[in-house]
């Protein structure tokens, strides 16, 4: 069985993330979307909220599961016996950091390969931070995140 891990902070999950998750789900038998808990970052949404949003929007994808983890991604991938870590790449500026992460992960866990999927053209400029900015001004974010979670995101961030 081929198993892929799709990691991220997903603060919050966007249509760009969902696009990468869907594409991974067509390439692998099982996809685990993992919310990585990073204690040095102060997220806008709790881990439970972020996991809940992803579960809601992937409910129709039978081979996708959602989890959360605080630790090294390479260790998580080894624990789950993952074939691949799947990451989306938007612009060249994503590349340097992602390449460094991929090399680190492969030296810690040579059994899991990192695979990059190019962002779809519609989502190239979409980021969680842009969604947070728009929602914090009380504006609708349903162009940027799945419709079923847009209102929860706006309500939580509107000050
Ligand atoms: P960000 O980099 O916006 O903080 P995450 O850490 O949650 O987001 O990202 C998880 C993965 O999703 C990363 O590989 C990131 O490059 C990718 N990603 C983020 N936004 C998009 C997008 N709009 N299209 C494709 N991939 C994306």
mmCIF file of C-alpha atoms and ligand atoms in Angstrom:
data_model
loop_
_atom_site.group_PDB
_atom_site.id
_atom_site.type_symbol
_atom_site.label_atom_id
_atom_site.label_comp_id
_atom_site.label_asym_id
_atom_site.label_seq_id
_atom_site.Cartn_x
_atom_site.Cartn_y
_atom_site.Cartn_z
ATOM 1 C CA UNK A 1 0.000 0.000 0.000
ATOM 2 C CA UNK A 2 1.298 3.478 -0.858
ATOM 3 C CA UNK A 3 0.904 5.952 1.980
ATOM 4 C CA UNK A 4 1.459 9.710 1.720
ATOM 5 C CA UNK A 5 1.685 12.321 4.430
ATOM 6 C CA UNK A 6 0.549 15.899 3.639
ATOM 7 C CA UNK A 7 1.964 18.107 6.404
ATOM 8 C CA UNK A 8 1.354 21.755 7.173
ATOM 9 C CA UNK A 9 0.235 24.256 9.724
ATOM 10 C CA UNK A 10 -3.131 24.703 7.940
ATOM 11 C CA UNK A 11 -3.868 27.900 9.875
ATOM 12 C CA UNK A 12 -6.464 27.716 8.312
ATOM 13 C CA UNK A 13 -6.710 25.185 5.481
ATOM 14 C CA UNK A 14 -7.343 26.853 2.087
ATOM 15 C CA UNK A 15 -8.586 25.815 -1.365
ATOM 16 C CA UNK A 16 -4.913 25.581 -2.365
ATOM 17 C CA UNK A 17 -4.228 23.012 0.362
ATOM 18 C CA UNK A 18 -7.395 21.090 -0.546
ATOM 19 C CA UNK A 19 -6.289 20.969 -4.175
ATOM 20 C CA UNK A 20 -2.946 19.397 -3.164
ATOM 21 C CA UNK A 21 -4.708 16.925 -0.816
ATOM 22 C CA UNK A 22 -7.151 15.870 -3.567
ATOM 23 C CA UNK A 23 -4.360 15.360 -6.074
ATOM 24 C CA UNK A 24 -2.350 13.333 -3.532
ATOM 25 C CA UNK A 25 -5.461 11.199 -2.928
ATOM 26 C CA UNK A 26 -5.490 10.194 -6.589
ATOM 27 C CA UNK A 27 -1.790 9.227 -6.490
ATOM 28 C CA UNK A 28 -1.629 7.262 -3.217
ATOM 29 C CA UNK A 29 -3.763 4.536 -1.606
ATOM 30 C CA UNK A 30 -3.891 6.353 1.722
ATOM 31 C CA UNK A 31 -3.245 10.032 2.512
ATOM 32 C CA UNK A 32 -2.726 11.348 6.030
ATOM 33 C CA UNK A 33 -3.083 15.111 6.362
ATOM 34 C CA UNK A 34 -1.113 16.045 9.467
ATOM 35 C CA UNK A 35 -1.397 19.331 11.313
ATOM 36 C CA UNK A 36 2.119 19.952 12.576
ATOM 37 C CA UNK A 37 2.180 21.571 16.006
ATOM 38 C CA UNK A 38 4.966 24.135 16.221
ATOM 39 C CA UNK A 39 5.394 25.547 19.718
ATOM 40 C CA UNK A 40 7.461 28.486 18.457
ATOM 41 C CA UNK A 41 4.513 29.778 16.364
ATOM 42 C CA UNK A 42 1.330 31.264 17.811
ATOM 43 C CA UNK A 43 -1.426 29.994 15.490
ATOM 44 C CA UNK A 44 -4.737 31.815 14.981
ATOM 45 C CA UNK A 45 -6.708 28.541 15.203
ATOM 46 C CA UNK A 46 -6.344 25.780 17.797
ATOM 47 C CA UNK A 47 -5.150 22.344 16.722
ATOM 48 C CA UNK A 48 -8.691 21.014 17.269
ATOM 49 C CA UNK A 49 -10.166 23.730 15.029
ATOM 50 C CA UNK A 50 -7.606 23.132 12.284
ATOM 51 C CA UNK A 51 -8.124 19.344 12.395
ATOM 52 C CA UNK A 52 -11.921 19.839 12.469
ATOM 53 C CA UNK A 53 -11.879 22.086 9.369
ATOM 54 C CA UNK A 54 -9.768 19.596 7.408
ATOM 55 C CA UNK A 55 -11.978 16.659 8.476
ATOM 56 C CA UNK A 56 -15.075 18.547 7.335
ATOM 57 C CA UNK A 57 -13.740 19.429 3.887
ATOM 58 C CA UNK A 58 -12.216 15.993 3.193
ATOM 59 C CA UNK A 59 -15.220 13.968 4.432
ATOM 60 C CA UNK A 60 -16.035 12.906 0.859
ATOM 61 C CA UNK A 61 -12.508 11.607 0.192
ATOM 62 C CA UNK A 62 -12.523 8.013 1.496
ATOM 63 C CA UNK A 63 -8.743 7.501 1.478
ATOM 64 C CA UNK A 64 -7.903 10.727 3.373
ATOM 65 C CA UNK A 65 -7.408 10.841 7.158
ATOM 66 C CA UNK A 66 -6.509 13.755 9.419
ATOM 67 C CA UNK A 67 -4.112 13.769 12.371
ATOM 68 C CA UNK A 68 -2.015 16.181 14.455
ATOM 69 C CA UNK A 69 1.584 15.764 15.575
ATOM 70 C CA UNK A 70 4.148 17.681 17.581
ATOM 71 C CA UNK A 71 7.588 16.415 16.709
ATOM 72 C CA UNK A 72 9.730 15.834 13.679
ATOM 73 C CA UNK A 73 7.923 15.174 10.419
ATOM 74 C CA UNK A 74 10.567 12.567 9.460
ATOM 75 C CA UNK A 75 9.700 10.591 12.623
ATOM 76 C CA UNK A 76 5.977 10.861 11.953
ATOM 77 C CA UNK A 77 6.450 9.620 8.373
ATOM 78 C CA UNK A 78 8.541 6.665 9.625
ATOM 79 C CA UNK A 79 5.957 5.800 12.303
ATOM 80 C CA UNK A 80 3.202 5.736 9.666
ATOM 81 C CA UNK A 81 5.377 3.806 7.188
ATOM 82 C CA UNK A 82 4.799 6.586 4.630
ATOM 83 C CA UNK A 83 6.016 6.178 1.044
ATOM 84 C CA UNK A 84 6.055 9.948 0.503
ATOM 85 C CA UNK A 85 5.724 13.409 2.003
ATOM 86 C CA UNK A 86 3.646 15.488 -0.431
ATOM 87 C CA UNK A 87 4.056 19.262 -0.477
ATOM 88 C CA UNK A 88 2.621 21.978 -2.680
ATOM 89 C CA UNK A 89 4.939 24.568 -4.242
ATOM 90 C CA UNK A 90 3.533 27.957 -5.164
ATOM 91 C CA UNK A 91 6.379 30.224 -6.220
ATOM 92 C CA UNK A 92 10.155 29.989 -6.422
ATOM 93 C CA UNK A 93 10.415 31.592 -3.005
ATOM 94 C CA UNK A 94 8.781 28.476 -1.473
ATOM 95 C CA UNK A 95 11.481 26.346 -3.035
ATOM 96 C CA UNK A 96 14.580 27.143 -0.992
ATOM 97 C CA UNK A 97 12.943 26.430 2.347
ATOM 98 C CA UNK A 98 11.100 23.353 1.053
ATOM 99 C CA UNK A 99 14.281 21.965 -0.517
ATOM 100 C CA UNK A 100 16.148 22.380 2.772
ATOM 101 C CA UNK A 101 13.312 20.614 4.635
ATOM 102 C CA UNK A 102 13.259 17.791 2.083
ATOM 103 C CA UNK A 103 17.017 17.208 2.455
ATOM 104 C CA UNK A 104 16.776 17.252 6.253
ATOM 105 C CA UNK A 105 13.848 14.844 6.233
ATOM 106 C CA UNK A 106 15.566 12.469 3.841
ATOM 107 C CA UNK A 107 18.716 12.364 5.950
ATOM 108 C CA UNK A 108 16.631 11.625 9.062
ATOM 109 C CA UNK A 109 14.380 9.122 7.291
ATOM 110 C CA UNK A 110 15.731 7.872 3.931
ATOM 111 C CA UNK A 111 12.722 5.579 3.432
ATOM 112 C CA UNK A 112 10.294 8.459 2.795
ATOM 113 C CA UNK A 113 10.642 10.517 -0.396
ATOM 114 C CA UNK A 114 9.469 14.144 -0.601
ATOM 115 C CA UNK A 115 7.304 14.869 -3.642
ATOM 116 C CA UNK A 116 6.441 18.419 -4.751
ATOM 117 C CA UNK A 117 3.228 19.177 -6.603
ATOM 118 C CA UNK A 118 3.099 22.509 -8.420
ATOM 119 C CA UNK A 119 0.277 24.759 -7.182
ATOM 120 C CA UNK A 120 -2.675 24.950 -9.544
ATOM 121 C CA UNK A 121 -2.808 28.246 -11.401
ATOM 122 C CA UNK A 122 -5.984 29.372 -9.591
ATOM 123 C CA UNK A 123 -4.349 29.001 -6.158
ATOM 124 C CA UNK A 124 -0.799 30.165 -6.818
ATOM 125 C CA UNK A 125 -1.234 33.327 -4.792
ATOM 126 C CA UNK A 126 -3.363 31.848 -2.041
ATOM 127 C CA UNK A 127 -1.943 31.550 1.469
ATOM 128 C CA UNK A 128 -3.335 31.021 4.967
ATOM 129 C CA UNK A 129 -1.921 34.395 6.034
ATOM 130 C CA UNK A 130 -3.881 36.156 3.253
ATOM 131 C CA UNK A 131 -7.068 34.386 4.371
ATOM 132 C CA UNK A 132 -6.445 35.477 7.981
ATOM 133 C CA UNK A 133 -5.926 39.079 6.893
ATOM 134 C CA UNK A 134 -9.170 39.203 4.849
ATOM 135 C CA UNK A 135 -11.239 37.419 7.534
ATOM 136 C CA UNK A 136 -9.893 39.658 10.307
ATOM 137 C CA UNK A 137 -11.477 42.632 8.453
ATOM 138 C CA UNK A 138 -14.839 40.855 8.484
ATOM 139 C CA UNK A 139 -14.826 40.067 4.758
ATOM 140 C CA UNK A 140 -16.163 36.837 3.256
ATOM 141 C CA UNK A 141 -13.395 34.322 2.501
ATOM 142 C CA UNK A 142 -15.438 31.774 0.530
ATOM 143 C CA UNK A 143 -13.364 32.453 -2.612
ATOM 144 C CA UNK A 144 -10.275 31.260 -0.763
ATOM 145 C CA UNK A 145 -11.426 28.447 1.531
ATOM 146 C CA UNK A 146 -14.120 25.763 1.087
ATOM 147 C CA UNK A 147 -17.585 27.304 1.515
ATOM 148 C CA UNK A 148 -18.551 25.052 4.429
ATOM 149 C CA UNK A 149 -15.849 26.506 6.706
ATOM 150 C CA UNK A 150 -15.735 30.112 5.429
ATOM 151 C CA UNK A 151 -18.164 31.559 7.943
ATOM 152 C CA UNK A 152 -16.528 29.857 10.954
ATOM 153 C CA UNK A 153 -13.178 31.333 9.887
ATOM 154 C CA UNK A 154 -14.569 34.833 9.409
ATOM 155 C CA UNK A 155 -16.446 34.767 12.744
ATOM 156 C CA UNK A 156 -13.411 33.630 14.697
ATOM 157 C CA UNK A 157 -11.002 36.215 13.247
ATOM 158 C CA UNK A 158 -13.197 39.298 12.887
ATOM 159 C CA UNK A 159 -12.201 41.716 15.642
HETATM 160 P P1 LIG B 1 1.790 28.099 4.607
HETATM 161 O O1 LIG B 1 3.056 27.740 3.866
HETATM 162 O O2 LIG B 1 0.818 28.960 3.820
HETATM 163 O O3 LIG B 1 1.949 28.504 6.048
HETATM 164 P P2 LIG B 1 1.260 25.437 5.378
HETATM 165 O O4 LIG B 1 2.455 25.305 6.233
HETATM 166 O O5 LIG B 1 -0.033 25.062 6.016
HETATM 167 O O6 LIG B 1 0.990 26.823 4.725
HETATM 168 O O7 LIG B 1 1.467 24.651 4.032
HETATM 169 C C1 LIG B 1 1.464 23.278 3.895
HETATM 170 C C2 LIG B 1 1.871 22.933 2.493
HETATM 171 O O8 LIG B 1 0.902 23.433 1.574
HETATM 172 C C3 LIG B 1 3.193 23.557 2.055
HETATM 173 O O9 LIG B 1 3.857 22.607 1.241
HETATM 174 C C4 LIG B 1 2.792 24.746 1.231
HETATM 175 O O10 LIG B 1 3.760 25.086 0.266
HETATM 176 C C5 LIG B 1 1.537 24.200 0.573
HETATM 177 N N1 LIG B 1 0.642 25.237 0.142
HETATM 178 C C6 LIG B 1 0.200 26.297 0.839
HETATM 179 N N2 LIG B 1 -0.643 27.052 0.102
HETATM 180 C C7 LIG B 1 -0.730 26.434 -1.112
HETATM 181 C C8 LIG B 1 -1.411 26.743 -2.339
HETATM 182 N N3 LIG B 1 -2.167 27.829 -2.445
HETATM 183 N N4 LIG B 1 -1.269 25.889 -3.373
HETATM 184 C C9 LIG B 1 -0.492 24.810 -3.261
HETATM 185 N N5 LIG B 1 0.199 24.468 -2.148
HETATM 186 C C10 LIG B 1 0.081 25.270 -1.092
#
